[in-house]
C-alpha positions as a LaTeX table, in Angstrom:
\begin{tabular}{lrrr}
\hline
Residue & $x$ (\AA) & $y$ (\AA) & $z$ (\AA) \\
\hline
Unk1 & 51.04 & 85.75 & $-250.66$ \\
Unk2 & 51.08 & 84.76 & $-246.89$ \\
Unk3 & 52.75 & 86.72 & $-244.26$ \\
Unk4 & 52.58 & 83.49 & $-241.46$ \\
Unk5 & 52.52 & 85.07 & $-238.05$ \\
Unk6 & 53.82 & 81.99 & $-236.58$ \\
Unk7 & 56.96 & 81.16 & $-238.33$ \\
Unk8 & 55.89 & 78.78 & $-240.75$ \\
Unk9 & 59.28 & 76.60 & $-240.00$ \\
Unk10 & 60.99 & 75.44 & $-237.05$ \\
Unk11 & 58.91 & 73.12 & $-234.62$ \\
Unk12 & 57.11 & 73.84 & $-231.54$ \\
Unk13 & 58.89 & 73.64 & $-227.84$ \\
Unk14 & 56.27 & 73.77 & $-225.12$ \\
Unk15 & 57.17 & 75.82 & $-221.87$ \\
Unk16 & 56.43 & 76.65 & $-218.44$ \\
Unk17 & 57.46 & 80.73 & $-218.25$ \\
Unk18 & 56.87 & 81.15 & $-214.33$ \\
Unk19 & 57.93 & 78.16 & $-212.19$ \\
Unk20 & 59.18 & 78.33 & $-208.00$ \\
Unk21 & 61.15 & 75.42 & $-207.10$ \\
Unk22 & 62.80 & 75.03 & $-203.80$ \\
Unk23 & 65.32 & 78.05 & $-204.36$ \\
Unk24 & 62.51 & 80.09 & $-202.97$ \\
Unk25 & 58.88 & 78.96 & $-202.01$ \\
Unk26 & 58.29 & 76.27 & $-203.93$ \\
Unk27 & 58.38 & 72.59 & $-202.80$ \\
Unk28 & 60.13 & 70.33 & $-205.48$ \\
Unk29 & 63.75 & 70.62 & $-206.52$ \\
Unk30 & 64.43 & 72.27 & $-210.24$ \\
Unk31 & 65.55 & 68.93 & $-210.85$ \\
Unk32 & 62.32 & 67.04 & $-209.50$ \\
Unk33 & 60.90 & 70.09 & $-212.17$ \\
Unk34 & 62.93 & 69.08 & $-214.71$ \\
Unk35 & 61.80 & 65.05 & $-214.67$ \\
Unk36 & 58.17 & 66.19 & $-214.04$ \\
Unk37 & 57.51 & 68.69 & $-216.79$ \\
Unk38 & 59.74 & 66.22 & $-219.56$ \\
Unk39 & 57.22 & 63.58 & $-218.79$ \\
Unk40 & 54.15 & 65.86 & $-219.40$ \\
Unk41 & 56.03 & 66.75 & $-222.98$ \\
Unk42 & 57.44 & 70.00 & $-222.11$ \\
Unk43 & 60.90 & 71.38 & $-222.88$ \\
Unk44 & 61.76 & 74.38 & $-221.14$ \\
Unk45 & 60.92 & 75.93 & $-218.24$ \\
Unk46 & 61.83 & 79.54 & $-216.84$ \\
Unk47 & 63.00 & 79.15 & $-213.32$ \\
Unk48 & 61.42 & 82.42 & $-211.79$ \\
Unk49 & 62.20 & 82.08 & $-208.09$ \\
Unk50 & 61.79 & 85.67 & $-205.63$ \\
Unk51 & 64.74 & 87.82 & $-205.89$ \\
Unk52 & 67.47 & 85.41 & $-206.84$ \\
Unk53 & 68.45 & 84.85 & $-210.47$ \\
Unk54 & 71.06 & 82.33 & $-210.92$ \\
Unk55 & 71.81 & 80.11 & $-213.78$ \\
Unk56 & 70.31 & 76.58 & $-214.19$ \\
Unk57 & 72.46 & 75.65 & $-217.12$ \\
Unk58 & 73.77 & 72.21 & $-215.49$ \\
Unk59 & 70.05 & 71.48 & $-215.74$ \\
Unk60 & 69.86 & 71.98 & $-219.69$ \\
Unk61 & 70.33 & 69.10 & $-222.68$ \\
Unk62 & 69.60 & 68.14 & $-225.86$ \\
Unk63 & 66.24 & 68.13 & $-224.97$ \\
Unk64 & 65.32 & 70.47 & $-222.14$ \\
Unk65 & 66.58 & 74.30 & $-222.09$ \\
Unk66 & 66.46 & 75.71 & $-218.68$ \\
Unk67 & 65.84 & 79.87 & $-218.64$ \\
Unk68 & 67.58 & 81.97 & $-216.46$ \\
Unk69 & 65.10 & 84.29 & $-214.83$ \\
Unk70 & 63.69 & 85.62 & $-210.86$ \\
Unk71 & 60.35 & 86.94 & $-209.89$ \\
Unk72 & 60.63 & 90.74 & $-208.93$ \\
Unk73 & 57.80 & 91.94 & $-205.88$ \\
Unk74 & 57.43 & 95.85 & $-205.82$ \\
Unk75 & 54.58 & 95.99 & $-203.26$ \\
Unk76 & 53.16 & 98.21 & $-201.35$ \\
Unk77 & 54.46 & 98.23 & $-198.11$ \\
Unk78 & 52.06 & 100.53 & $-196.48$ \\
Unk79 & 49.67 & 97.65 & $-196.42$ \\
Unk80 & 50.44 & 94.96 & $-193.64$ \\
Unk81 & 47.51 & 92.86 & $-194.18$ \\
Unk82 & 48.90 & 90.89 & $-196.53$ \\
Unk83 & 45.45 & 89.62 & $-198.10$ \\
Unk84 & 44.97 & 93.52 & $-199.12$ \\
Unk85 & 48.84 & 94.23 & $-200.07$ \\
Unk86 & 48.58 & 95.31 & $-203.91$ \\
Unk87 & 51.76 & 94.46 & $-206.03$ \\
Unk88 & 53.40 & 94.25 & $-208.96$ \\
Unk89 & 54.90 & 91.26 & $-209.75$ \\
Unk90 & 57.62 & 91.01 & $-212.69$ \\
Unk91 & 59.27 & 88.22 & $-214.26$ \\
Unk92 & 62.67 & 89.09 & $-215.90$ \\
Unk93 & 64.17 & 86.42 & $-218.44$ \\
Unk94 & 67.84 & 86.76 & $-218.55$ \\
Unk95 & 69.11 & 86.79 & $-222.27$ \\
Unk96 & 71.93 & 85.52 & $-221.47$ \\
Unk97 & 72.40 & 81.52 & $-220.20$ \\
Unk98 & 74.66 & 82.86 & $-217.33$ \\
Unk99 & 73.01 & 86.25 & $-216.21$ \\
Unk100 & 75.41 & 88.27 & $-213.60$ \\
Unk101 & 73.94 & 88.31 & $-209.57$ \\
Unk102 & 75.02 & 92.03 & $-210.06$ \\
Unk103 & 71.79 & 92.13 & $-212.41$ \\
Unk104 & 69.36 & 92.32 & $-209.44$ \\
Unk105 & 68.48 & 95.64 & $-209.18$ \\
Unk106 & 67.37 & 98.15 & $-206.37$ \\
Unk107 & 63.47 & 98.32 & $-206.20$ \\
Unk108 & 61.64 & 100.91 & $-207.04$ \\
Unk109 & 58.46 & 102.21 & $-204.40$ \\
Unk110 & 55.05 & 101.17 & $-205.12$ \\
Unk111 & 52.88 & 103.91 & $-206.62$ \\
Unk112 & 55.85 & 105.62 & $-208.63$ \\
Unk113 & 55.04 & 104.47 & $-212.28$ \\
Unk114 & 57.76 & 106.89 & $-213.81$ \\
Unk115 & 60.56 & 105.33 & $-211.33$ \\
Unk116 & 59.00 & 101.55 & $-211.77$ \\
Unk117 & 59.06 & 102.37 & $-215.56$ \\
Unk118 & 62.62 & 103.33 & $-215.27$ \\
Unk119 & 63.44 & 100.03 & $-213.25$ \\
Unk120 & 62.01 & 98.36 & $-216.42$ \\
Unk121 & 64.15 & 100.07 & $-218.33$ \\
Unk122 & 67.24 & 99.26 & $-216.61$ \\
Unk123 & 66.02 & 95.70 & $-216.87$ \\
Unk124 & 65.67 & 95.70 & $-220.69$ \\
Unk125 & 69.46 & 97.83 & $-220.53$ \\
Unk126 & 70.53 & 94.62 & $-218.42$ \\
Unk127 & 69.45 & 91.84 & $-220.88$ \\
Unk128 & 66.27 & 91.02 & $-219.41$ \\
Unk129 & 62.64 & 90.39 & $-220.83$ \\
Unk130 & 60.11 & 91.66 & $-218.35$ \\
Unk131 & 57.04 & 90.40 & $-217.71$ \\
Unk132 & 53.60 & 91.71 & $-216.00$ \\
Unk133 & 52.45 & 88.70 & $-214.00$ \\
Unk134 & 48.82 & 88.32 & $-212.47$ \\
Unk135 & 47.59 & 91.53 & $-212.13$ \\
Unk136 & 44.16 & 90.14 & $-210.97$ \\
Unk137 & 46.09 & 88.52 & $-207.85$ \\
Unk138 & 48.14 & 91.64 & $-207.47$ \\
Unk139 & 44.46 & 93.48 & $-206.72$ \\
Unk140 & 45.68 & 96.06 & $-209.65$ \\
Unk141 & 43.49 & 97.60 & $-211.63$ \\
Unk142 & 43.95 & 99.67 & $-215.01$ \\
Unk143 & 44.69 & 102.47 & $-213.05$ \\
Unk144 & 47.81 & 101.07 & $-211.61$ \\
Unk145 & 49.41 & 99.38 & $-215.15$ \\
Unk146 & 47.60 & 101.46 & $-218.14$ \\
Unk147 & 51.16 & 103.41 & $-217.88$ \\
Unk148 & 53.62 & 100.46 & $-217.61$ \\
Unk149 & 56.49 & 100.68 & $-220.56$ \\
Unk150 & 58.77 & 98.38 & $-221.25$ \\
Unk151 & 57.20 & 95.10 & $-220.67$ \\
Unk152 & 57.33 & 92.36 & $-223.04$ \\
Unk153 & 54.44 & 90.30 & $-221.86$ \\
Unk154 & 51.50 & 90.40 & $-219.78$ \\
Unk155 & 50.46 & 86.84 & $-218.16$ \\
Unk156 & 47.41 & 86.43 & $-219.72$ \\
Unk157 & 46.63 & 83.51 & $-217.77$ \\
Unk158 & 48.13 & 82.39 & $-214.42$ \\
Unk159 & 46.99 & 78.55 & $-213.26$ \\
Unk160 & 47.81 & 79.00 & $-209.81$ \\
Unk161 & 45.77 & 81.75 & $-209.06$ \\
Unk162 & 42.80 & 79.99 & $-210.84$ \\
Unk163 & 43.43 & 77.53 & $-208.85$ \\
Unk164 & 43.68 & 79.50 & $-205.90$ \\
Unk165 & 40.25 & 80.70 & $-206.66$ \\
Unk166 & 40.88 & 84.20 & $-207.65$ \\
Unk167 & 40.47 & 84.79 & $-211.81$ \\
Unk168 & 43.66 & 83.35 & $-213.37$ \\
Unk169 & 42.51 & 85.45 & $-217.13$ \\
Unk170 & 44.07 & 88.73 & $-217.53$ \\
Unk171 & 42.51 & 88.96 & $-221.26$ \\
Unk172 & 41.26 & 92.58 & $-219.91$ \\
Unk173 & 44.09 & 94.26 & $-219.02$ \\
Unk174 & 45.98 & 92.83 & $-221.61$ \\
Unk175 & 43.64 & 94.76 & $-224.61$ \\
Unk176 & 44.01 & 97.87 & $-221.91$ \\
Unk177 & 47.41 & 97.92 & $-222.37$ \\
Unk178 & 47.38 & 96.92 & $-226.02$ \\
Unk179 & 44.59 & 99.73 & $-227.21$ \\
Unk180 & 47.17 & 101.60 & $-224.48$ \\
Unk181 & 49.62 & 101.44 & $-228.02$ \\
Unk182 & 51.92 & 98.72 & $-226.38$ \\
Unk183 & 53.37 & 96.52 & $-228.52$ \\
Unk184 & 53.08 & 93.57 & $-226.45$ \\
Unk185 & 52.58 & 89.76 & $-226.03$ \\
Unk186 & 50.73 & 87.28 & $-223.92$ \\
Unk187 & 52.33 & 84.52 & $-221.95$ \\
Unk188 & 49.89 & 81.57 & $-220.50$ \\
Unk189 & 52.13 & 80.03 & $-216.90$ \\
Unk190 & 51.78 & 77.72 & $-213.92$ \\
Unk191 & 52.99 & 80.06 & $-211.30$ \\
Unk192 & 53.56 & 76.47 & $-209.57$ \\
Unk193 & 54.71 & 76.02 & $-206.17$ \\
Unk194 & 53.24 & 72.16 & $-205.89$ \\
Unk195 & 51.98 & 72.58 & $-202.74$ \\
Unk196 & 50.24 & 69.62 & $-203.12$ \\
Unk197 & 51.22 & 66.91 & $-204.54$ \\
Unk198 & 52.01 & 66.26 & $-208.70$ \\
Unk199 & 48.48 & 64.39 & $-209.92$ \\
Unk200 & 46.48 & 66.49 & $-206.65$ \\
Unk201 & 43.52 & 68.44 & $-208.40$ \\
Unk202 & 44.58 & 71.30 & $-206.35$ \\
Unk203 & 48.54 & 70.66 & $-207.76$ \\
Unk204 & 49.05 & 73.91 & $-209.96$ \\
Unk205 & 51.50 & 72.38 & $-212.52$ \\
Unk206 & 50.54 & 71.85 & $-216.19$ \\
Unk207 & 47.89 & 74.08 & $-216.63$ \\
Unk208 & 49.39 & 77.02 & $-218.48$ \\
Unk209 & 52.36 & 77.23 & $-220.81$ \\
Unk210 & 52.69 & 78.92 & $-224.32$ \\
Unk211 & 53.90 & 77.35 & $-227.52$ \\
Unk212 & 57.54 & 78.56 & $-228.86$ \\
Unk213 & 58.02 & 77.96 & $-232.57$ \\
Unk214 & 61.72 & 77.68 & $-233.00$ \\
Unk215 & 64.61 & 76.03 & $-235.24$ \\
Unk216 & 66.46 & 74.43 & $-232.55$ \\
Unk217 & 66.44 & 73.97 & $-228.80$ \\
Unk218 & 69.32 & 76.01 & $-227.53$ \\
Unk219 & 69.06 & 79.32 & $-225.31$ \\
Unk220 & 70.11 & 82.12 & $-227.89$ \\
Unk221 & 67.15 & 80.82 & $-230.60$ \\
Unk222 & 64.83 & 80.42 & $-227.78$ \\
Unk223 & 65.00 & 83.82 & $-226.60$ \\
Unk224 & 65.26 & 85.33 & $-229.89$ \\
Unk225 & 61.63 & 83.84 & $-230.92$ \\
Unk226 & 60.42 & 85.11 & $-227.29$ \\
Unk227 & 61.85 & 88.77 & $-228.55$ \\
Unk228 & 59.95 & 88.01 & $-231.68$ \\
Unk229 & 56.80 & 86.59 & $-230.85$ \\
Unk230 & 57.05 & 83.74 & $-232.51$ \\
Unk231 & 54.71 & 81.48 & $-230.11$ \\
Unk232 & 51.06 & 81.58 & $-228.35$ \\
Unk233 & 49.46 & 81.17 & $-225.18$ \\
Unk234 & 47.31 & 78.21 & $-224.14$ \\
Unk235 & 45.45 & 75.94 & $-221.23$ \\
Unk236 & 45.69 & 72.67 & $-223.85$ \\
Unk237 & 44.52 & 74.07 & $-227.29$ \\
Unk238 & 46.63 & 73.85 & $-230.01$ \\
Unk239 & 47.38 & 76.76 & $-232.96$ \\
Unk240 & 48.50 & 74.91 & $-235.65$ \\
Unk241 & 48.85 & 77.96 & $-238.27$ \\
Unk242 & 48.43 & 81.78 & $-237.95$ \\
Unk243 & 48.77 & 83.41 & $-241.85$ \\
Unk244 & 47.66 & 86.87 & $-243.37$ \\
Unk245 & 46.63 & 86.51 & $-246.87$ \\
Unk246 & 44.82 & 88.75 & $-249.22$ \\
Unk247 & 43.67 & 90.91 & $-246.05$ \\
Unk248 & 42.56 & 87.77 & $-244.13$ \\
Unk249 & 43.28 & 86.39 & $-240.91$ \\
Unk250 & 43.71 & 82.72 & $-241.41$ \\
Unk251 & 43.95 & 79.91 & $-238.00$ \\
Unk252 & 44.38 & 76.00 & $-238.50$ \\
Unk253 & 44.32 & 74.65 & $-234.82$ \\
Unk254 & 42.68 & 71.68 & $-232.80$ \\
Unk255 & 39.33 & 70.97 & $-232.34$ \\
Unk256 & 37.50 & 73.50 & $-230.60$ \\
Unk257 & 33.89 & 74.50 & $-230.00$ \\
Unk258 & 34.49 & 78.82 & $-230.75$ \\
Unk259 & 37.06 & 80.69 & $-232.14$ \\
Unk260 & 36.56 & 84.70 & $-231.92$ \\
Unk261 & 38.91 & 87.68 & $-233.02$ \\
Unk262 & 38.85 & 90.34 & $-230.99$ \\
Unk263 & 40.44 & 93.94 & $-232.28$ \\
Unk264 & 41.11 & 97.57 & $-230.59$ \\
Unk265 & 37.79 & 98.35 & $-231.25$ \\
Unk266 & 34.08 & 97.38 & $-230.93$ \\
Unk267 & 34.31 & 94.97 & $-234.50$ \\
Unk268 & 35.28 & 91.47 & $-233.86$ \\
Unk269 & 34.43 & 88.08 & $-235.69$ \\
Unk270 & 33.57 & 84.93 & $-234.39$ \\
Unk271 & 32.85 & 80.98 & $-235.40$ \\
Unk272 & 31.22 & 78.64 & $-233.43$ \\
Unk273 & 30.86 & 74.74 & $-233.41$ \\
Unk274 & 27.19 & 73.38 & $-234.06$ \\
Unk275 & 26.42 & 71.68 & $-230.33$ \\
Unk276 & 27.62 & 68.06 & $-231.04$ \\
Unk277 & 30.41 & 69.15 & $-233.38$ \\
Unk278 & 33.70 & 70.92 & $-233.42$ \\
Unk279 & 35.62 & 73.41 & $-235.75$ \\
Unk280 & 39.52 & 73.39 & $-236.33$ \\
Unk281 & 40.09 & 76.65 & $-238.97$ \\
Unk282 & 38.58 & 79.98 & $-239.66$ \\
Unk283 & 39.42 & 83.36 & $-241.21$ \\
Unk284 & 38.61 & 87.03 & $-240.64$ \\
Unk285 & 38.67 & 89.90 & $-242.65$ \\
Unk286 & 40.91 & 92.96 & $-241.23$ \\
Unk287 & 40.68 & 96.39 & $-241.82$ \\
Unk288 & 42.24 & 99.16 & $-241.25$ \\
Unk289 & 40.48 & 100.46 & $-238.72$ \\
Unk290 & 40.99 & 97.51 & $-235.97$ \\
Unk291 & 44.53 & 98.53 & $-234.89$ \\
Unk292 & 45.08 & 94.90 & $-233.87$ \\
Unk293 & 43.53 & 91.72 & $-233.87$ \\
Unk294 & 43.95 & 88.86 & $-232.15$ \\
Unk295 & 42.41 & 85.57 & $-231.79$ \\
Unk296 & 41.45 & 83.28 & $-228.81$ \\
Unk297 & 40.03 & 79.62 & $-229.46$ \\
Unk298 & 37.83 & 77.46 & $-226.30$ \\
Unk299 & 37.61 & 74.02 & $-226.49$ \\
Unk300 & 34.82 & 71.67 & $-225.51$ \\
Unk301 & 36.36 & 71.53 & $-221.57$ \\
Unk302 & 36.30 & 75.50 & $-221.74$ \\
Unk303 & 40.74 & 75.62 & $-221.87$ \\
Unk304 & 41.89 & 78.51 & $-224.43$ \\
Unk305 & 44.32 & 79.33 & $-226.43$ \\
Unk306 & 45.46 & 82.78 & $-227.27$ \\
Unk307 & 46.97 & 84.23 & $-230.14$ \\
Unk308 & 49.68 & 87.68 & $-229.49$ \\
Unk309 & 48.45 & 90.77 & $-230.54$ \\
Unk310 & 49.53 & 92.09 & $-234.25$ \\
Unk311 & 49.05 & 95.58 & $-235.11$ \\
Unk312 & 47.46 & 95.88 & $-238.24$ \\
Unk313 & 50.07 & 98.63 & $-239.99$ \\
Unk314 & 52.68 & 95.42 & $-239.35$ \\
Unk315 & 50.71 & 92.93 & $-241.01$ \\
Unk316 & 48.95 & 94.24 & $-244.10$ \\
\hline
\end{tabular}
């Protein structure tokens, strides 16, 4: 029998989970947003501008859904040269359409894990989803997240930082934090500010979103797949099926040139495209042993797509 770890109805909504607009730093309007990510086929975005979460309801129809959200900055302000300043940066996803300003919450001090892990904490007890963002541009290492609780994502990819020229894949602290025994997911996001121009190479829209698998397009069913899991992280490749039969990991996605399964330990799996060719499907045998598994596919252009993390107890 499968057990589909993408739900195997609904459809899939594509979205932008960390987007600046001019609310904060970034340069186009959420409604300039709005027009610009509809025409590149996406249907919600997260508006996660610094320190101010307001609603962006007016903005959402029957086919766009705008998330209430804000970027959180716990740095450490010890550190005045800002090109030095490590940080963590948090995005929290309101549950509800119309969060409450009352939900912004005193900062914790950089350093404290306990008292950071209790901000998370009153986060979650607020009706927010909190996110690790970009720990790569924060200049963290495991040291300073191994003991986060209470996220329920890690940006495993951030295009503006790639862009920036710093490394925009966090695939290594996310299995830290996963072989860590966290229970969490992996969001792909712009980060965009469009500091240059839509259609600029250097324009840092479009270039990292994740894949919700959902019945319908409204805010409550859209957050509860988030809570659930029920989508993946990508650059352009698409998953087209993710299934667990007869002790088998099973994938049906686009054309790609590798597609590899990594676990908590050292045994992984891998299948790879002869050179002129492509593959679209493979399966892996899981034991026991591997804790988790999780797969990540690379096209021909070198874009990826990456599964969540399932823990192997959950799934066999």
């Amino acid at each position: 029998m499968k057990k589909f770890l993408l739900p195997e109805g609904g459809q899939f909504y594509k979205a932008n989970m960390h987007c600046h607009s001019t609310v904060s730093d970034g340069r186009l309007t959420s409604e300039a947003l709005k027009e610009a990510y509809k025409k590149e086929g996406y249907s919600v975005i997260a508006f996660t501008d610094h320190d101010r979460c307001i609603s962006r309801s007016s903005l959402t129809d029957g086919s766009f859904l705008a998330l209430s959200a804000y970027e959180i900055d716990i740095s450490d302000r010890n550190e005045r040269d800002t090109d030095f300043t490590r940080c963590y940066h948090l995005n929290a996803y309101s549950k509800k359409e119309e969060p409450a300003f009352e939900s912004l919450l005193p900062l914790p001090a950089y350093g404290d894990i306990e008292a950071i892990n209790n901000f998370i904490s009153d986060l979650n007890d607020a009706g927010f989803l909190v996110c690790y963002n970009h720990p790569n541009w924060s200049l963290q290492n495991a040291f300073d997240y191994r003991g986060l609780k209470g996220i329920f994502a890690l940006e495993i990819y951030n295009h503006s930082a790639a862009l920036d020229g710093i490394d925009g894949n966090q695939i290594i602290p996310y299995d830290i934090l996963l072989r860590e025994g966290n229970r969490i997911f992996c969001i792909a996001a712009d980060d965009n500010h469009d500091n240059f121009p839509i259609g600029h190479p250097k324009n840092d829209s479009f270039g990292g979103f994740i894949m919700i698998k959902a019945d319908s397009l409204d805010y409550k069913t859209i957050i509860n797949a988030l809570e659930a899991g029920s989508f993946y992280a990508s650059m352009g490749p698409e998953i087209k099926q993710l299934y667990v039969e007869d002790g088998k990991l099973f994938i049906e996605c686009s054309d790609v040139r590798s597609i590899c399964m990594t676990t908590a330990g050292r045994r992984a799996g891998t299948e790879q495209a002869p050179k002129e060719g492509a593959i679209n499907s493979a399966s892996f045998e899981i034991l026991p042993k591997d804790r988790y598994v999780r797969i990540q596919i690379t096209d021909s252009s070198g874009l990826r797509a990456n599964t969540n993390a399932y823990f192997v107890e959950d799934i066999l």
